[in-house]
Amino acid sequence: MILIIRSTDWSAGLDYINRYAVRNRNLQADDKLVLRFFRVFFYLQSQNIDNAVLEFSSVGNMDKLGPDSSAGGTYVPYNLRVLYAYIPLISKNDFSKAIERFHNVLLFCEDQAQGADFSGIEEILAKCQETLDRAHILDQGLTQADWVARTYRVGLTMAELLIEKLDGENGQKHLAHLIQLFGEIPTLLSLQSKLLLKIGDVPKSREVTDKLECIIPSSEESALVSLNRALIAVHDNKSREAQDIYDLWKSKDPNLEKVCMNNLGVLSAFDGDIMRAISYLENVVRKDPTNVNEIVIQNLFHLYDFYFLDNKERRNIIEELITKYNRNTFVKSRVSTISQKF
């Protein structure tokens, strides 16, 4: 199975699963659930959404699944719930439905972690990383600390979706809940500042960023603080200040290079230098087409339509790079949806 996943031959994976099921008709319920997980995974990777949804219908009514562990007496594991939550994004770019489903996953994780200590999440993540990476599909052998880490991960995913949807009211409630669970840690304060900025509350965003700066040791130059300051500078019409920050961090931290280049592209567009903006964003894609973010593609397509009008040649090159090299089916699907809009 690992070799099939590494090869990305999803048809071969489905064929293997189906042949295995035919040869082993008396499988236990747990074994059937493992096969169902892989079948759903392969269907989603090959963008066969209808068959993936049919697989879930055999499990039970997933939309009415509460924080308890089962649907119709069958345990529904974390990974299967997460795949189900992603389907609205893949098929219809439906943020509302995806957020609703991720909220159900969050309740499930919190229920599994009930009674655990949620403080010190950075240390918990460091300790649980290897366990979670190798976790059994049916969640066997996990500790409460592992479920705390999963609660945090799902909570961050929900926060990012709410920010992208510009849902200020629910976003603030959700982040307040996460801060109540995990405390005022840098990542959550940074997301809070970003959300406030997105919905236009610049003074409050600045206040949260000041708080963020206070909790980070003065000896550390924080990317979180700097990038938040850059966003605030953009809203204050200080594009030069923001550009300096992004230029600094794209050279200083390889993990932030793509984010900074995307933002530099957007800033260039605001300044009227469309060709420079396009160049920044195309370089993000060319540098690593396997992991490009769909937001970069959306920004790039907007610029293509604005500047090149009916000339689709450059856009087609970018689409081919994504289709050929990107490892993330969810991104490919979103890119396809975005492309159809233009």
mmCIF file with all atom_site columns, N, CA and C in Angstrom, residues 197-228:
data_model
loop_
_atom_site.group_PDB
_atom_site.id
_atom_site.type_symbol
_atom_site.label_atom_id
_atom_site.label_alt_id
_atom_site.label_comp_id
_atom_site.label_asym_id
_atom_site.label_entity_id
_atom_site.label_seq_id
_atom_site.pdbx_PDB_ins_code
_atom_site.Cartn_x
_atom_site.Cartn_y
_atom_site.Cartn_z
_atom_site.occupancy
_atom_site.B_iso_or_equiv
_atom_site.pdbx_formal_charge
_atom_site.auth_seq_id
_atom_site.auth_comp_id
_atom_site.auth_asym_id
_atom_site.auth_atom_id
_atom_site.pdbx_PDB_model_num
ATOM 1  N N  . LEU A 1 197 ? -7.556  42.114 10.990 1.00 0.00 ? 197 LEU A N  1
ATOM 2  C CA . LEU A 1 197 ? -7.096  42.942 9.879  1.00 0.00 ? 197 LEU A CA 1
ATOM 3  C C  . LEU A 1 197 ? -7.951  42.694 8.636  1.00 0.00 ? 197 LEU A C  1
ATOM 4  N N  . LYS A 1 198 ? -8.281  41.417 8.402  1.00 0.00 ? 198 LYS A N  1
ATOM 5  C CA . LYS A 1 198 ? -9.075  41.050 7.229  1.00 0.00 ? 198 LYS A CA 1
ATOM 6  C C  . LYS A 1 198 ? -10.463 41.675 7.266  1.00 0.00 ? 198 LYS A C  1
ATOM 7  N N  . ILE A 1 199 ? -11.020 41.810 8.487  1.00 0.00 ? 199 ILE A N  1
ATOM 8  C CA . ILE A 1 199 ? -12.378 42.360 8.578  1.00 0.00 ? 199 ILE A CA 1
ATOM 9  C C  . ILE A 1 199 ? -12.360 43.867 8.821  1.00 0.00 ? 199 ILE A C  1
ATOM 10 N N  . GLY A 1 200 ? -11.156 44.467 8.779  1.00 0.00 ? 200 GLY A N  1
ATOM 11 C CA . GLY A 1 200 ? -11.047 45.920 8.800  1.00 0.00 ? 200 GLY A CA 1
ATOM 12 C C  . GLY A 1 200 ? -10.862 46.568 10.154 1.00 0.00 ? 200 GLY A C  1
ATOM 13 N N  . ASP A 1 201 ? -10.662 45.756 11.204 1.00 0.00 ? 201 ASP A N  1
ATOM 14 C CA . ASP A 1 201 ? -10.458 46.337 12.536 1.00 0.00 ? 201 ASP A CA 1
ATOM 15 C C  . ASP A 1 201 ? -8.958  46.496 12.783 1.00 0.00 ? 201 ASP A C  1
ATOM 16 N N  . VAL A 1 202 ? -8.365  47.518 12.141 1.00 0.00 ? 202 VAL A N  1
ATOM 17 C CA . VAL A 1 202 ? -6.915  47.713 12.200 1.00 0.00 ? 202 VAL A CA 1
ATOM 18 C C  . VAL A 1 202 ? -6.443  48.047 13.623 1.00 0.00 ? 202 VAL A C  1
ATOM 19 N N  . PRO A 1 203 ? -7.121  48.952 14.362 1.00 0.00 ? 203 PRO A N  1
ATOM 20 C CA . PRO A 1 203 ? -6.654  49.252 15.725 1.00 0.00 ? 203 PRO A CA 1
ATOM 21 C C  . PRO A 1 203 ? -6.589  48.013 16.624 1.00 0.00 ? 203 PRO A C  1
ATOM 22 N N  . LYS A 1 204 ? -7.619  47.176 16.555 1.00 0.00 ? 204 LYS A N  1
ATOM 23 C CA . LYS A 1 204 ? -7.646  45.967 17.378 1.00 0.00 ? 204 LYS A CA 1
ATOM 24 C C  . LYS A 1 204 ? -6.561  44.987 16.935 1.00 0.00 ? 204 LYS A C  1
ATOM 25 N N  . SER A 1 205 ? -6.343  44.896 15.621 1.00 0.00 ? 205 SER A N  1
ATOM 26 C CA . SER A 1 205 ? -5.284  44.027 15.099 1.00 0.00 ? 205 SER A CA 1
ATOM 27 C C  . SER A 1 205 ? -3.924  44.488 15.604 1.00 0.00 ? 205 SER A C  1
ATOM 28 N N  . ARG A 1 206 ? -3.703  45.793 15.593 1.00 0.00 ? 206 ARG A N  1
ATOM 29 C CA . ARG A 1 206 ? -2.437  46.350 16.087 1.00 0.00 ? 206 ARG A CA 1
ATOM 30 C C  . ARG A 1 206 ? -2.262  46.046 17.580 1.00 0.00 ? 206 ARG A C  1
ATOM 31 N N  . GLU A 1 207 ? -3.363  46.140 18.322 1.00 0.00 ? 207 GLU A N  1
ATOM 32 C CA . GLU A 1 207 ? -3.329  45.858 19.764 1.00 0.00 ? 207 GLU A CA 1
ATOM 33 C C  . GLU A 1 207 ? -2.928  44.397 20.029 1.00 0.00 ? 207 GLU A C  1
ATOM 34 N N  . VAL A 1 208 ? -3.500  43.461 19.238 1.00 0.00 ? 208 VAL A N  1
ATOM 35 C CA . VAL A 1 208 ? -3.179  42.038 19.405 1.00 0.00 ? 208 VAL A CA 1
ATOM 36 C C  . VAL A 1 208 ? -1.723  41.772 19.007 1.00 0.00 ? 208 VAL A C  1
ATOM 37 N N  . THR A 1 209 ? -1.252  42.434 17.955 1.00 0.00 ? 209 THR A N  1
ATOM 38 C CA . THR A 1 209 ? 0.143   42.272 17.536 1.00 0.00 ? 209 THR A CA 1
ATOM 39 C C  . THR A 1 209 ? 1.097   42.798 18.601 1.00 0.00 ? 209 THR A C  1
ATOM 40 N N  . ASP A 1 210 ? 0.740   43.900 19.254 1.00 0.00 ? 210 ASP A N  1
ATOM 41 C CA . ASP A 1 210 ? 1.561   44.415 20.368 1.00 0.00 ? 210 ASP A CA 1
ATOM 42 C C  . ASP A 1 210 ? 1.637   43.384 21.494 1.00 0.00 ? 210 ASP A C  1
ATOM 43 N N  . LYS A 1 211 ? 0.501   42.747 21.770 1.00 0.00 ? 211 LYS A N  1
ATOM 44 C CA . LYS A 1 211 ? 0.461   41.715 22.809 1.00 0.00 ? 211 LYS A CA 1
ATOM 45 C C  . LYS A 1 211 ? 1.346   40.526 22.397 1.00 0.00 ? 211 LYS A C  1
ATOM 46 N N  . LEU A 1 212 ? 1.269   40.172 21.115 1.00 0.00 ? 212 LEU A N  1
ATOM 47 C CA . LEU A 1 212 ? 2.094   39.083 20.584 1.00 0.00 ? 212 LEU A CA 1
ATOM 48 C C  . LEU A 1 212 ? 3.569   39.390 20.770 1.00 0.00 ? 212 LEU A C  1
ATOM 49 N N  . GLU A 1 213 ? 3.958   40.617 20.481 1.00 0.00 ? 213 GLU A N  1
ATOM 50 C CA . GLU A 1 213 ? 5.364   41.006 20.606 1.00 0.00 ? 213 GLU A CA 1
ATOM 51 C C  . GLU A 1 213 ? 5.826   40.923 22.061 1.00 0.00 ? 213 GLU A C  1
ATOM 52 N N  . CYS A 1 214 ? 4.927   41.206 22.986 1.00 0.00 ? 214 CYS A N  1
ATOM 53 C CA . CYS A 1 214 ? 5.284   41.207 24.418 1.00 0.00 ? 214 CYS A CA 1
ATOM 54 C C  . CYS A 1 214 ? 5.560   39.809 24.954 1.00 0.00 ? 214 CYS A C  1
ATOM 55 N N  . ILE A 1 215 ? 4.904   38.778 24.377 1.00 0.00 ? 215 ILE A N  1
ATOM 56 C CA . ILE A 1 215 ? 5.076   37.433 24.921 1.00 0.00 ? 215 ILE A CA 1
ATOM 57 C C  . ILE A 1 215 ? 6.222   36.665 24.263 1.00 0.00 ? 215 ILE A C  1
ATOM 58 N N  . ILE A 1 216 ? 6.828   37.267 23.235 1.00 0.00 ? 216 ILE A N  1
ATOM 59 C CA . ILE A 1 216 ? 7.975   36.626 22.585 1.00 0.00 ? 216 ILE A CA 1
ATOM 60 C C  . ILE A 1 216 ? 9.249   37.217 23.177 1.00 0.00 ? 216 ILE A C  1
ATOM 61 N N  . PRO A 1 217 ? 10.210  36.382 23.574 1.00 0.00 ? 217 PRO A N  1
ATOM 62 C CA . PRO A 1 217 ? 11.450  36.897 24.175 1.00 0.00 ? 217 PRO A CA 1
ATOM 63 C C  . PRO A 1 217 ? 12.089  37.975 23.322 1.00 0.00 ? 217 PRO A C  1
ATOM 64 N N  . SER A 1 218 ? 12.577  39.023 23.976 1.00 0.00 ? 218 SER A N  1
ATOM 65 C CA . SER A 1 218 ? 13.143  40.171 23.262 1.00 0.00 ? 218 SER A CA 1
ATOM 66 C C  . SER A 1 218 ? 14.385  39.792 22.460 1.00 0.00 ? 218 SER A C  1
ATOM 67 N N  . SER A 1 219 ? 15.004  38.673 22.819 1.00 0.00 ? 219 SER A N  1
ATOM 68 C CA . SER A 1 219 ? 16.211  38.242 22.102 1.00 0.00 ? 219 SER A CA 1
ATOM 69 C C  . SER A 1 219 ? 15.885  37.618 20.749 1.00 0.00 ? 219 SER A C  1
ATOM 70 N N  . GLU A 1 220 ? 14.603  37.286 20.528 1.00 0.00 ? 220 GLU A N  1
ATOM 71 C CA . GLU A 1 220 ? 14.198  36.645 19.287 1.00 0.00 ? 220 GLU A CA 1
ATOM 72 C C  . GLU A 1 220 ? 13.541  37.661 18.345 1.00 0.00 ? 220 GLU A C  1
ATOM 73 N N  . GLU A 1 221 ? 13.942  37.580 17.085 1.00 0.00 ? 221 GLU A N  1
ATOM 74 C CA . GLU A 1 221 ? 13.268  38.386 16.066 1.00 0.00 ? 221 GLU A CA 1
ATOM 75 C C  . GLU A 1 221 ? 12.175  37.513 15.464 1.00 0.00 ? 221 GLU A C  1
ATOM 76 N N  . SER A 1 222 ? 10.945  37.835 15.750 1.00 0.00 ? 222 SER A N  1
ATOM 77 C CA . SER A 1 222 ? 9.842   36.940 15.407 1.00 0.00 ? 222 SER A CA 1
ATOM 78 C C  . SER A 1 222 ? 9.267   37.211 14.020 1.00 0.00 ? 222 SER A C  1
ATOM 79 N N  . ALA A 1 223 ? 9.177   36.141 13.236 1.00 0.00 ? 223 ALA A N  1
ATOM 80 C CA . ALA A 1 223 ? 8.541   36.259 11.928 1.00 0.00 ? 223 ALA A CA 1
ATOM 81 C C  . ALA A 1 223 ? 7.060   36.559 12.081 1.00 0.00 ? 223 ALA A C  1
ATOM 82 N N  . LEU A 1 224 ? 6.414   35.955 13.091 1.00 0.00 ? 224 LEU A N  1
ATOM 83 C CA . LEU A 1 224 ? 4.985   36.194 13.301 1.00 0.00 ? 224 LEU A CA 1
ATOM 84 C C  . LEU A 1 224 ? 4.698   37.682 13.513 1.00 0.00 ? 224 LEU A C  1
ATOM 85 N N  . VAL A 1 225 ? 5.491   38.306 14.379 1.00 0.00 ? 225 VAL A N  1
ATOM 86 C CA . VAL A 1 225 ? 5.304   39.731 14.648 1.00 0.00 ? 225 VAL A CA 1
ATOM 87 C C  . VAL A 1 225 ? 5.598   40.551 13.400 1.00 0.00 ? 225 VAL A C  1
ATOM 88 N N  . SER A 1 226 ? 6.717   40.256 12.755 1.00 0.00 ? 226 SER A N  1
ATOM 89 C CA . SER A 1 226 ? 7.135   41.034 11.579 1.00 0.00 ? 226 SER A CA 1
ATOM 90 C C  . SER A 1 226 ? 6.100   40.969 10.457 1.00 0.00 ? 226 SER A C  1
ATOM 91 N N  . LEU A 1 227 ? 5.596   39.753 10.171 1.00 0.00 ? 227 LEU A N  1
ATOM 92 C CA . LEU A 1 227 ? 4.632   39.610 9.077  1.00 0.00 ? 227 LEU A CA 1
ATOM 93 C C  . LEU A 1 227 ? 3.297   40.262 9.417  1.00 0.00 ? 227 LEU A C  1
ATOM 94 N N  . ASN A 1 228 ? 2.912   40.207 10.688 1.00 0.00 ? 228 ASN A N  1
ATOM 95 C CA . ASN A 1 228 ? 1.709   40.939 11.083 1.00 0.00 ? 228 ASN A CA 1
ATOM 96 C C  . ASN A 1 228 ? 1.896   42.447 10.936 1.00 0.00 ? 228 ASN A C  1
#
